Amino acid sequence: MANNNLEKIKMNGAELLIKLLERQGVETIAGIPGGANLPIYDALYESSINHILVRHEQAAGFIAQGMSRSTGEVAVCFATSGPGATNILTAIADAKLDSVPIVAITGQVSYSLVGTDAFQEVDTYGLTLPITKHNFLVRNIKELIDVIPEAFEIAISGRPGPVVVDIPKDVQLQTIEVSELPGKFKYVVEENYDNEAIKRIDQAAQMINVSKRPVFYIGGGVINSNASEIIGKISKASNIPVACTLMGLGAISPDDPLYIGMIGMHGARYTNYFMQKADLLISLGVRFDDRATGKIKEFCPDAKIIHIDIDNAEINKLRETQLSLVGSIKPLLEKLTPFIKENDRSEWLNELKELKQKYPFVMPSTNDAFHPLNIIKGVGDILSDDDIVTTDVGQHQMWSAQAYPVRKPRTFLTSGGLGTMGFGLPAAIGAAISNPDKKVVCFSGDGSILMNIQEFATLADLQPNLKVIIFNNGHLGLVRQQQELFYGKHYIASKFISNPDFSAIARGFGIKGVHIKPEENPLEVIRKCLMEDGPCIINVPVRAEENVLPIVPPGKANIEMMGGE
Ligand SMILES: Cc1ncc(C[n+]2csc(CCOP(=O)(O)OP(=O)(O)O)c2C)c(N)n1
């Protein structure tokens, strides 16, 4: 415990919580008050912490995610007991699957009433057990002093993830006299390797040195461990091409000549074909997710696997590994680099060149100004490398992953593991709050935006520099596409019967709304909106029958992809 020179002062649990959060450096918290967390809000009244009143608790969770994903820091959200807590569950589950460090603090009915079906009581601890990295039900005020810094430590250490702290109302009101409070938790990356680990680092280098056809296969873990730069260096010195998963986008710039794009379900043909020929996969911060690997048995069948990951549980989970290193990726690569020999690998790079020429990623004609791929690429040309893009979930998400030039880590925020419609807008609000000097754009669909559209009100409150571009196809597009391709065109529940006027809705909430007309140039309208400050909702009508291609059919190998030629 660090002495912070406090006189012994008396405070209640809620005041103690807020002091502890201030000491962790928390500047902004999103949430909604209610009966079971009102003492916490009362303590917040005196605090320097800024509060964002959202209109649905799920958005509070995703705002915290947007803050955290864009900065790498732990972010906090609040919800009351019962429905407040259940509303925030989706954002917590989403953070777990994408390894995002957030701390969700929920109010609970008084401890003496827990288990009695009291008003607004749900078992938040039980509900969040399988979807958190860790969770706490705080039983008395003394526990709080240690639980809060511990929650931050758990959220950010090792493989990051969400932590829930459920605080009963009577604990919030209990009093305590304290003179010392814990200081800010600082995450220190372990860099002590035993002889066994050093031997394996050497073996990994040998495997890389003798490989004729190596590929880096990198994911979100690379971004979490800030390892992009060192991967770029090794790749350049030894001519090793780099492929990303959806979560790895931004770890390497698309302008890098050795970058071969996103692999998997919607990867370019040449990327998936090239991966298939690898004799060594240097897998970094990935989890061999089926969207990336396709049919796992047929994924890179001739490749030996080196797997480097912070989470031991990922090793050999889905694919047998020939050599694994468990730890933070960046320091492990720093140890590995001196042993890796320079190599021109000209044959391998020639194969890449040929495949790329023969099976490139095919963009639509530039005359097709309303095609989402052209618009997304065009927005990428307008925005700077540091600006931030978020997506919702559906076709527009995959088009964004294919065409948006993500040049830096933490600038492309998307719900990868859970694939949650409704993620985009609140995540963008969180990113905008943490990065007030950057432009933020959310690519959404007419289905997804309606899942958290109430947050237009939060946009009106905060006036962030945030634009939402809605690709409006009148459908749940990705569902329609699956029905067309894999369910015999049995279109059910994928076409909307009515279609709201999103620009009018935006104006109804007090923010600017723009509807792009067929005779207009969509990118010119968007460019003008992007040059103006403040929030704006831009509705772009797009063709319903457009598909995301290529696509790997469910259960098939990546090289069995359809379309995109
Ligand atoms: C909360 C949630 N419910 C259902 C789904 C299943 N789902 C995946 S994509 C999709 C359609 C998304 O439609 P829209 O947001 O309009 O985007 P589009 O595919 O048309 O670009 C649906 C329903 C989901 N991912 N998340």
mmCIF file of N, CA and C in Angstrom, residues 119-239:
data_model
loop_
_atom_site.group_PDB
_atom_site.id
_atom_site.type_symbol
_atom_site.label_atom_id
_atom_site.label_comp_id
_atom_site.label_asym_id
_atom_site.label_seq_id
_atom_site.Cartn_x
_atom_site.Cartn_y
_atom_site.Cartn_z
ATOM 1 N N PHE A 119 -36.253 -6.881 -4.643
ATOM 2 C CA PHE A 119 -36.541 -6.044 -5.811
ATOM 3 C C PHE A 119 -35.255 -5.788 -6.603
ATOM 4 N N GLN A 120 -35.315 -6.014 -7.871
ATOM 5 C CA GLN A 120 -34.177 -5.825 -8.798
ATOM 6 C C GLN A 120 -32.959 -6.649 -8.407
ATOM 7 N N GLU A 121 -33.218 -7.835 -7.896
ATOM 8 C CA GLU A 121 -32.089 -8.710 -7.600
ATOM 9 C C GLU A 121 -31.906 -9.734 -8.719
ATOM 10 N N VAL A 122 -30.705 -9.784 -9.279
ATOM 11 C CA VAL A 122 -30.313 -10.967 -10.052
ATOM 12 C C VAL A 122 -28.938 -11.382 -9.549
ATOM 13 N N ASP A 123 -28.604 -12.632 -9.824
ATOM 14 C CA ASP A 123 -27.324 -13.159 -9.380
ATOM 15 C C ASP A 123 -26.247 -12.728 -10.394
ATOM 16 N N THR A 124 -25.795 -11.497 -10.249
ATOM 17 C CA THR A 124 -24.822 -10.955 -11.211
ATOM 18 C C THR A 124 -23.533 -11.780 -11.188
ATOM 19 N N TYR A 125 -23.163 -12.201 -9.993
ATOM 20 C CA TYR A 125 -21.940 -13.005 -9.867
ATOM 21 C C TYR A 125 -22.083 -14.293 -10.684
ATOM 22 N N GLY A 126 -23.210 -14.974 -10.485
ATOM 23 C CA GLY A 126 -23.440 -16.231 -11.208
ATOM 24 C C GLY A 126 -23.544 -16.026 -12.708
ATOM 25 N N LEU A 127 -24.268 -14.958 -13.093
ATOM 26 C CA LEU A 127 -24.467 -14.698 -14.532
ATOM 27 C C LEU A 127 -23.165 -14.344 -15.235
ATOM 28 N N THR A 128 -22.262 -13.698 -14.515
ATOM 29 C CA THR A 128 -21.044 -13.220 -15.192
ATOM 30 C C THR A 128 -19.867 -14.179 -15.039
ATOM 31 N N LEU A 129 -20.056 -15.209 -14.218
ATOM 32 C CA LEU A 129 -18.950 -16.166 -13.998
ATOM 33 C C LEU A 129 -18.364 -16.692 -15.315
ATOM 34 N N PRO A 130 -19.198 -17.169 -16.260
ATOM 35 C CA PRO A 130 -18.591 -17.728 -17.482
ATOM 36 C C PRO A 130 -18.182 -16.695 -18.523
ATOM 37 N N ILE A 131 -18.492 -15.426 -18.316
ATOM 38 C CA ILE A 131 -18.188 -14.436 -19.372
ATOM 39 C C ILE A 131 -17.194 -13.372 -18.917
ATOM 40 N N THR A 132 -16.589 -13.599 -17.751
ATOM 41 C CA THR A 132 -15.574 -12.652 -17.276
ATOM 42 C C THR A 132 -14.256 -13.384 -17.105
ATOM 43 N N LYS A 133 -13.187 -12.577 -17.042
ATOM 44 C CA LYS A 133 -11.904 -13.159 -16.661
ATOM 45 C C LYS A 133 -11.946 -13.458 -15.167
ATOM 46 N N HIS A 134 -12.598 -12.585 -14.427
ATOM 47 C CA HIS A 134 -12.769 -12.790 -12.986
ATOM 48 C C HIS A 134 -13.936 -11.944 -12.520
ATOM 49 N N ASN A 135 -14.583 -12.368 -11.449
ATOM 50 C CA ASN A 135 -15.639 -11.514 -10.896
ATOM 51 C C ASN A 135 -15.638 -11.566 -9.378
ATOM 52 N N PHE A 136 -16.132 -10.476 -8.775
ATOM 53 C CA PHE A 136 -16.151 -10.347 -7.316
ATOM 54 C C PHE A 136 -17.560 -9.980 -6.863
ATOM 55 N N LEU A 137 -18.000 -10.571 -5.749
ATOM 56 C CA LEU A 137 -19.157 -10.048 -5.019
ATOM 57 C C LEU A 137 -18.568 -9.533 -3.702
ATOM 58 N N VAL A 138 -18.596 -8.232 -3.511
ATOM 59 C CA VAL A 138 -17.910 -7.633 -2.351
ATOM 60 C C VAL A 138 -18.806 -7.774 -1.120
ATOM 61 N N ARG A 139 -18.261 -8.422 -0.078
ATOM 62 C CA ARG A 139 -19.112 -8.732 1.071
ATOM 63 C C ARG A 139 -19.046 -7.680 2.169
ATOM 64 N N ASN A 140 -17.960 -6.932 2.226
ATOM 65 C CA ASN A 140 -17.888 -5.848 3.215
ATOM 66 C C ASN A 140 -16.914 -4.779 2.740
ATOM 67 N N ILE A 141 -16.992 -3.646 3.393
ATOM 68 C CA ILE A 141 -16.240 -2.467 2.919
ATOM 69 C C ILE A 141 -14.741 -2.698 2.924
ATOM 70 N N LYS A 142 -14.257 -3.503 3.897
ATOM 71 C CA LYS A 142 -12.799 -3.719 3.979
ATOM 72 C C LYS A 142 -12.280 -4.390 2.708
ATOM 73 N N GLU A 143 -13.088 -5.293 2.169
ATOM 74 C CA GLU A 143 -12.654 -6.008 0.949
ATOM 75 C C GLU A 143 -12.424 -5.054 -0.221
ATOM 76 N N LEU A 144 -13.238 -3.972 -0.233
ATOM 77 C CA LEU A 144 -13.176 -3.050 -1.388
ATOM 78 C C LEU A 144 -11.773 -2.516 -1.628
ATOM 79 N N ILE A 145 -11.075 -2.223 -0.529
ATOM 80 C CA ILE A 145 -9.751 -1.583 -0.642
ATOM 81 C C ILE A 145 -8.819 -2.419 -1.516
ATOM 82 N N ASP A 146 -8.912 -3.739 -1.359
ATOM 83 C CA ASP A 146 -8.040 -4.597 -2.171
ATOM 84 C C ASP A 146 -8.683 -5.001 -3.491
ATOM 85 N N VAL A 147 -10.015 -5.152 -3.471
ATOM 86 C CA VAL A 147 -10.698 -5.678 -4.662
ATOM 87 C C VAL A 147 -10.549 -4.743 -5.862
ATOM 88 N N ILE A 148 -10.652 -3.442 -5.636
ATOM 89 C CA ILE A 148 -10.629 -2.523 -6.803
ATOM 90 C C ILE A 148 -9.276 -2.548 -7.514
ATOM 91 N N PRO A 149 -8.151 -2.343 -6.781
ATOM 92 C CA PRO A 149 -6.872 -2.454 -7.521
ATOM 93 C C PRO A 149 -6.653 -3.838 -8.114
ATOM 94 N N GLU A 150 -7.139 -4.863 -7.409
ATOM 95 C CA GLU A 150 -6.988 -6.229 -7.934
ATOM 96 C C GLU A 150 -7.770 -6.394 -9.236
ATOM 97 N N ALA A 151 -8.963 -5.792 -9.266
ATOM 98 C CA ALA A 151 -9.787 -5.888 -10.484
ATOM 99 C C ALA A 151 -9.037 -5.284 -11.673
ATOM 100 N N PHE A 152 -8.386 -4.151 -11.451
ATOM 101 C CA PHE A 152 -7.608 -3.511 -12.526
ATOM 102 C C PHE A 152 -6.435 -4.393 -12.930
ATOM 103 N N GLU A 153 -5.777 -4.952 -11.914
ATOM 104 C CA GLU A 153 -4.608 -5.796 -12.193
ATOM 105 C C GLU A 153 -5.019 -7.015 -13.021
ATOM 106 N N ILE A 154 -6.119 -7.647 -12.614
ATOM 107 C CA ILE A 154 -6.554 -8.853 -13.331
ATOM 108 C C ILE A 154 -6.968 -8.497 -14.762
ATOM 109 N N ALA A 155 -7.686 -7.377 -14.901
ATOM 110 C CA ALA A 155 -8.191 -6.999 -16.232
ATOM 111 C C ALA A 155 -7.054 -6.834 -17.239
ATOM 112 N N ILE A 156 -5.938 -6.245 -16.818
ATOM 113 C CA ILE A 156 -4.898 -5.869 -17.786
ATOM 114 C C ILE A 156 -3.736 -6.853 -17.843
ATOM 115 N N SER A 157 -3.531 -7.640 -16.791
ATOM 116 C CA SER A 157 -2.348 -8.514 -16.763
ATOM 117 C C SER A 157 -2.537 -9.718 -17.665
ATOM 118 N N GLY A 158 -1.423 -10.242 -18.152
ATOM 119 C CA GLY A 158 -1.484 -11.456 -18.961
ATOM 120 C C GLY A 158 -2.411 -11.242 -20.134
ATOM 121 N N ARG A 159 -3.318 -12.211 -20.362
ATOM 122 C CA ARG A 159 -4.318 -12.006 -21.419
ATOM 123 C C ARG A 159 -5.409 -11.106 -20.856
ATOM 124 N N PRO A 160 -5.595 -9.913 -21.399
ATOM 125 C CA PRO A 160 -6.564 -8.985 -20.806
ATOM 126 C C PRO A 160 -7.999 -9.530 -20.894
ATOM 127 N N GLY A 161 -8.876 -8.968 -20.087
ATOM 128 C CA GLY A 161 -10.270 -9.399 -20.133
ATOM 129 C C GLY A 161 -11.117 -8.610 -19.156
ATOM 130 N N PRO A 162 -12.442 -8.834 -19.207
ATOM 131 C CA PRO A 162 -13.339 -8.066 -18.349
ATOM 132 C C PRO A 162 -13.418 -8.624 -16.919
ATOM 133 N N VAL A 163 -13.572 -7.697 -15.976
ATOM 134 C CA VAL A 163 -13.750 -8.075 -14.565
ATOM 135 C C VAL A 163 -15.017 -7.389 -14.072
ATOM 136 N N VAL A 164 -15.847 -8.123 -13.336
ATOM 137 C CA VAL A 164 -17.051 -7.534 -12.748
ATOM 138 C C VAL A 164 -16.859 -7.408 -11.242
ATOM 139 N N VAL A 165 -17.225 -6.240 -10.714
ATOM 140 C CA VAL A 165 -17.221 -6.049 -9.257
ATOM 141 C C VAL A 165 -18.655 -5.694 -8.866
ATOM 142 N N ASP A 166 -19.297 -6.627 -8.167
ATOM 143 C CA ASP A 166 -20.698 -6.448 -7.770
ATOM 144 C C ASP A 166 -20.701 -5.966 -6.315
ATOM 145 N N ILE A 167 -21.278 -4.783 -6.074
ATOM 146 C CA ILE A 167 -21.167 -4.189 -4.733
ATOM 147 C C ILE A 167 -22.567 -3.976 -4.131
ATOM 148 N N PRO A 168 -22.919 -4.755 -3.122
ATOM 149 C CA PRO A 168 -24.235 -4.584 -2.487
ATOM 150 C C PRO A 168 -24.389 -3.178 -1.904
ATOM 151 N N LYS A 169 -25.645 -2.740 -1.864
ATOM 152 C CA LYS A 169 -25.912 -1.356 -1.458
ATOM 153 C C LYS A 169 -25.460 -1.101 -0.018
ATOM 154 N N ASP A 170 -25.646 -2.109 0.874
ATOM 155 C CA ASP A 170 -25.232 -1.854 2.266
ATOM 156 C C ASP A 170 -23.711 -1.722 2.372
ATOM 157 N N VAL A 171 -22.980 -2.409 1.494
ATOM 158 C CA VAL A 171 -21.510 -2.262 1.499
ATOM 159 C C VAL A 171 -21.143 -0.849 1.026
ATOM 160 N N GLN A 172 -21.929 -0.337 0.084
ATOM 161 C CA GLN A 172 -21.679 1.041 -0.386
ATOM 162 C C GLN A 172 -21.897 2.059 0.739
ATOM 163 N N LEU A 173 -22.764 1.677 1.703
ATOM 164 C CA LEU A 173 -23.112 2.631 2.765
ATOM 165 C C LEU A 173 -22.351 2.392 4.068
ATOM 166 N N GLN A 174 -21.707 1.212 4.202
ATOM 167 C CA GLN A 174 -20.878 0.975 5.401
ATOM 168 C C GLN A 174 -19.783 2.029 5.460
ATOM 169 N N THR A 175 -19.328 2.341 6.692
ATOM 170 C CA THR A 175 -18.253 3.338 6.792
ATOM 171 C C THR A 175 -16.965 2.716 7.313
ATOM 172 N N ILE A 176 -15.874 3.392 7.019
ATOM 173 C CA ILE A 176 -14.557 2.917 7.408
ATOM 174 C C ILE A 176 -13.667 4.145 7.612
ATOM 175 N N GLU A 177 -12.666 3.991 8.485
ATOM 176 C CA GLU A 177 -11.679 5.068 8.619
ATOM 177 C C GLU A 177 -10.412 4.619 7.931
ATOM 178 N N VAL A 178 -9.920 5.394 6.996
ATOM 179 C CA VAL A 178 -8.700 4.982 6.269
ATOM 180 C C VAL A 178 -7.692 6.126 6.223
ATOM 181 N N SER A 179 -6.434 5.722 6.237
ATOM 182 C CA SER A 179 -5.396 6.739 6.079
ATOM 183 C C SER A 179 -4.526 6.433 4.870
ATOM 184 N N GLU A 180 -4.601 5.216 4.409
ATOM 185 C CA GLU A 180 -3.765 4.837 3.258
ATOM 186 C C GLU A 180 -4.640 4.202 2.195
ATOM 187 N N LEU A 181 -4.342 4.549 0.963
ATOM 188 C CA LEU A 181 -5.055 3.894 -0.141
ATOM 189 C C LEU A 181 -4.033 3.364 -1.133
ATOM 190 N N PRO A 182 -4.360 2.259 -1.798
ATOM 191 C CA PRO A 182 -3.405 1.726 -2.771
ATOM 192 C C PRO A 182 -3.191 2.679 -3.941
ATOM 193 N N GLY A 183 -1.982 2.655 -4.506
ATOM 194 C CA GLY A 183 -1.671 3.502 -5.655
ATOM 195 C C GLY A 183 -2.117 2.858 -6.951
ATOM 196 N N LYS A 184 -1.811 3.536 -8.055
ATOM 197 C CA LYS A 184 -2.213 3.022 -9.374
ATOM 198 C C LYS A 184 -1.466 1.733 -9.673
ATOM 199 N N PHE A 185 -2.208 0.778 -10.126
ATOM 200 C CA PHE A 185 -1.581 -0.492 -10.490
ATOM 201 C C PHE A 185 -0.851 -0.336 -11.813
ATOM 202 N N LYS A 186 0.399 -0.776 -11.835
ATOM 203 C CA LYS A 186 1.178 -0.688 -13.091
ATOM 204 C C LYS A 186 1.499 -2.097 -13.550
ATOM 205 N N TYR A 187 1.157 -2.389 -14.776
ATOM 206 C CA TYR A 187 1.407 -3.746 -15.289
ATOM 207 C C TYR A 187 2.847 -3.853 -15.777
ATOM 208 N N VAL A 188 3.583 -4.768 -15.166
ATOM 209 C CA VAL A 188 4.963 -4.974 -15.587
ATOM 210 C C VAL A 188 5.040 -6.322 -16.306
ATOM 211 N N VAL A 189 5.541 -6.289 -17.526
ATOM 212 C CA VAL A 189 5.609 -7.527 -18.308
ATOM 213 C C VAL A 189 6.772 -8.387 -17.812
ATOM 214 N N GLU A 190 6.446 -9.647 -17.489
ATOM 215 C CA GLU A 190 7.476 -10.613 -17.052
ATOM 216 C C GLU A 190 8.486 -10.857 -18.168
ATOM 217 N N GLU A 191 9.755 -10.719 -17.864
ATOM 218 C CA GLU A 191 10.739 -10.990 -18.914
ATOM 219 C C GLU A 191 11.836 -11.924 -18.431
ATOM 220 N N ASN A 192 11.524 -12.693 -17.405
ATOM 221 C CA ASN A 192 12.535 -13.649 -16.929
ATOM 222 C C ASN A 192 12.279 -14.999 -17.577
ATOM 223 N N TYR A 193 13.234 -15.427 -18.367
ATOM 224 C CA TYR A 193 13.042 -16.710 -19.032
ATOM 225 C C TYR A 193 14.008 -17.733 -18.454
ATOM 226 N N ASP A 194 13.482 -18.927 -18.140
ATOM 227 C CA ASP A 194 14.380 -19.964 -17.619
ATOM 228 C C ASP A 194 15.133 -20.619 -18.786
ATOM 229 N N ASN A 195 16.038 -21.533 -18.428
ATOM 230 C CA ASN A 195 16.873 -22.163 -19.459
ATOM 231 C C ASN A 195 16.042 -22.862 -20.521
ATOM 232 N N GLU A 196 14.978 -23.496 -20.050
ATOM 233 C CA GLU A 196 14.092 -24.228 -20.968
ATOM 234 C C GLU A 196 13.516 -23.273 -22.022
ATOM 235 N N ALA A 197 13.060 -22.096 -21.535
ATOM 236 C CA ALA A 197 12.471 -21.109 -22.467
ATOM 237 C C ALA A 197 13.522 -20.614 -23.447
ATOM 238 N N ILE A 198 14.739 -20.382 -22.939
ATOM 239 C CA ILE A 198 15.796 -19.874 -23.834
ATOM 240 C C ILE A 198 16.124 -20.906 -24.904
ATOM 241 N N LYS A 199 16.116 -22.183 -24.485
ATOM 242 C CA LYS A 199 16.354 -23.261 -25.460
ATOM 243 C C LYS A 199 15.278 -23.253 -26.550
ATOM 244 N N ARG A 200 14.045 -23.025 -26.111
ATOM 245 C CA ARG A 200 12.945 -23.053 -27.088
ATOM 246 C C ARG A 200 12.983 -21.832 -28.017
ATOM 247 N N ILE A 201 13.425 -20.700 -27.470
ATOM 248 C CA ILE A 201 13.575 -19.514 -28.331
ATOM 249 C C ILE A 201 14.594 -19.837 -29.423
ATOM 250 N N ASP A 202 15.666 -20.498 -29.027
ATOM 251 C CA ASP A 202 16.703 -20.874 -29.985
ATOM 252 C C ASP A 202 16.136 -21.850 -31.036
ATOM 253 N N GLN A 203 15.347 -22.817 -30.545
ATOM 254 C CA GLN A 203 14.743 -23.796 -31.477
ATOM 255 C C GLN A 203 13.810 -23.096 -32.469
ATOM 256 N N ALA A 204 13.051 -22.122 -31.938
ATOM 257 C CA ALA A 204 12.125 -21.387 -32.817
ATOM 258 C C ALA A 204 12.920 -20.688 -33.919
ATOM 259 N N ALA A 205 14.029 -20.070 -33.525
ATOM 260 C CA ALA A 205 14.866 -19.384 -34.522
ATOM 261 C C ALA A 205 15.387 -20.370 -35.562
ATOM 262 N N GLN A 206 15.796 -21.560 -35.101
ATOM 263 C CA GLN A 206 16.282 -22.573 -36.063
ATOM 264 C C GLN A 206 15.175 -22.935 -37.057
ATOM 265 N N MET A 207 13.972 -23.149 -36.527
ATOM 266 C CA MET A 207 12.846 -23.525 -37.404
ATOM 267 C C MET A 207 12.602 -22.430 -38.453
ATOM 268 N N ILE A 208 12.702 -21.182 -38.008
ATOM 269 C CA ILE A 208 12.468 -20.069 -38.946
ATOM 270 C C ILE A 208 13.606 -20.018 -39.978
ATOM 271 N N ASN A 209 14.832 -20.206 -39.488
ATOM 272 C CA ASN A 209 15.985 -20.097 -40.400
ATOM 273 C C ASN A 209 15.976 -21.168 -41.498
ATOM 274 N N VAL A 210 15.526 -22.373 -41.155
ATOM 275 C CA VAL A 210 15.555 -23.428 -42.186
ATOM 276 C C VAL A 210 14.297 -23.416 -43.052
ATOM 277 N N SER A 211 13.294 -22.654 -42.638
ATOM 278 C CA SER A 211 12.036 -22.659 -43.403
ATOM 279 C C SER A 211 12.211 -21.963 -44.750
ATOM 280 N N LYS A 212 11.675 -22.623 -45.791
ATOM 281 C CA LYS A 212 11.723 -21.998 -47.128
ATOM 282 C C LYS A 212 10.465 -21.169 -47.381
ATOM 283 N N ARG A 213 9.361 -21.557 -46.686
ATOM 284 C CA ARG A 213 8.083 -20.893 -46.982
ATOM 285 C C ARG A 213 7.353 -20.495 -45.682
ATOM 286 N N PRO A 214 7.980 -19.619 -44.907
ATOM 287 C CA PRO A 214 7.333 -19.216 -43.649
ATOM 288 C C PRO A 214 6.311 -18.090 -43.857
ATOM 289 N N VAL A 215 5.318 -18.053 -42.985
ATOM 290 C CA VAL A 215 4.351 -16.946 -42.978
ATOM 291 C C VAL A 215 4.082 -16.566 -41.523
ATOM 292 N N PHE A 216 4.061 -15.282 -41.242
ATOM 293 C CA PHE A 216 3.555 -14.808 -39.947
ATOM 294 C C PHE A 216 2.033 -14.809 -40.014
ATOM 295 N N TYR A 217 1.412 -15.435 -39.031
ATOM 296 C CA TYR A 217 -0.059 -15.438 -38.930
ATOM 297 C C TYR A 217 -0.357 -14.735 -37.604
ATOM 298 N N ILE A 218 -0.831 -13.473 -37.684
ATOM 299 C CA ILE A 218 -0.886 -12.669 -36.462
ATOM 300 C C ILE A 218 -2.296 -12.186 -36.140
ATOM 301 N N GLY A 219 -2.560 -12.054 -34.840
ATOM 302 C CA GLY A 219 -3.911 -11.687 -34.405
ATOM 303 C C GLY A 219 -3.912 -10.595 -33.353
ATOM 304 N N GLY A 220 -5.029 -10.493 -32.655
ATOM 305 C CA GLY A 220 -5.234 -9.414 -31.680
ATOM 306 C C GLY A 220 -4.183 -9.382 -30.588
ATOM 307 N N GLY A 221 -3.608 -10.538 -30.246
ATOM 308 C CA GLY A 221 -2.591 -10.589 -29.191
ATOM 309 C C GLY A 221 -1.383 -9.732 -29.537
ATOM 310 N N VAL A 222 -1.116 -9.576 -30.821
ATOM 311 C CA VAL A 222 0.020 -8.756 -31.260
ATOM 312 C C VAL A 222 -0.251 -7.287 -30.926
ATOM 313 N N ILE A 223 -1.492 -6.871 -31.132
ATOM 314 C CA ILE A 223 -1.850 -5.484 -30.825
ATOM 315 C C ILE A 223 -1.805 -5.269 -29.316
ATOM 316 N N ASN A 224 -2.329 -6.234 -28.559
ATOM 317 C CA ASN A 224 -2.308 -6.104 -27.101
ATOM 318 C C ASN A 224 -0.892 -6.030 -26.555
ATOM 319 N N SER A 225 0.048 -6.707 -27.195
ATOM 320 C CA SER A 225 1.398 -6.685 -26.635
ATOM 321 C C SER A 225 2.314 -5.682 -27.371
ATOM 322 N N ASN A 226 1.734 -4.808 -28.160
ATOM 323 C CA ASN A 226 2.514 -3.759 -28.863
ATOM 324 C C ASN A 226 3.687 -4.330 -29.646
ATOM 325 N N ALA A 227 3.436 -5.456 -30.310
ATOM 326 C CA ALA A 227 4.552 -6.144 -30.976
ATOM 327 C C ALA A 227 4.631 -5.851 -32.472
ATOM 328 N N SER A 228 3.819 -4.917 -32.977
ATOM 329 C CA SER A 228 3.765 -4.696 -34.430
ATOM 330 C C SER A 228 5.128 -4.359 -35.008
ATOM 331 N N GLU A 229 5.797 -3.419 -34.354
ATOM 332 C CA GLU A 229 7.035 -2.902 -34.936
ATOM 333 C C GLU A 229 8.079 -3.998 -35.102
ATOM 334 N N ILE A 230 8.230 -4.805 -34.065
ATOM 335 C CA ILE A 230 9.280 -5.832 -34.133
ATOM 336 C C ILE A 230 8.936 -6.904 -35.171
ATOM 337 N N ILE A 231 7.650 -7.171 -35.349
ATOM 338 C CA ILE A 231 7.260 -8.132 -36.387
ATOM 339 C C ILE A 231 7.630 -7.572 -37.762
ATOM 340 N N GLY A 232 7.349 -6.274 -37.956
ATOM 341 C CA GLY A 232 7.716 -5.619 -39.212
ATOM 342 C C GLY A 232 9.207 -5.749 -39.481
ATOM 343 N N LYS A 233 10.011 -5.582 -38.415
ATOM 344 C CA LYS A 233 11.471 -5.649 -38.595
ATOM 345 C C LYS A 233 11.914 -7.050 -39.003
ATOM 346 N N ILE A 234 11.402 -8.067 -38.297
ATOM 347 C CA ILE A 234 11.817 -9.448 -38.614
ATOM 348 C C ILE A 234 11.363 -9.796 -40.027
ATOM 349 N N SER A 235 10.115 -9.400 -40.333
ATOM 350 C CA SER A 235 9.543 -9.711 -41.636
ATOM 351 C C SER A 235 10.416 -9.130 -42.748
ATOM 352 N N LYS A 236 10.865 -7.903 -42.551
ATOM 353 C CA LYS A 236 11.652 -7.223 -43.576
ATOM 354 C C LYS A 236 13.041 -7.858 -43.710
ATOM 355 N N ALA A 237 13.679 -8.104 -42.566
ATOM 356 C CA ALA A 237 15.048 -8.632 -42.610
ATOM 357 C C ALA A 237 15.090 -10.033 -43.204
ATOM 358 N N SER A 238 14.048 -10.820 -42.941
ATOM 359 C CA SER A 238 14.088 -12.226 -43.368
ATOM 360 C C SER A 238 13.076 -12.540 -44.458
ATOM 361 N N ASN A 239 12.436 -11.481 -44.976
ATOM 362 C CA ASN A 239 11.455 -11.665 -46.051
ATOM 363 C C ASN A 239 10.380 -12.699 -45.726
#
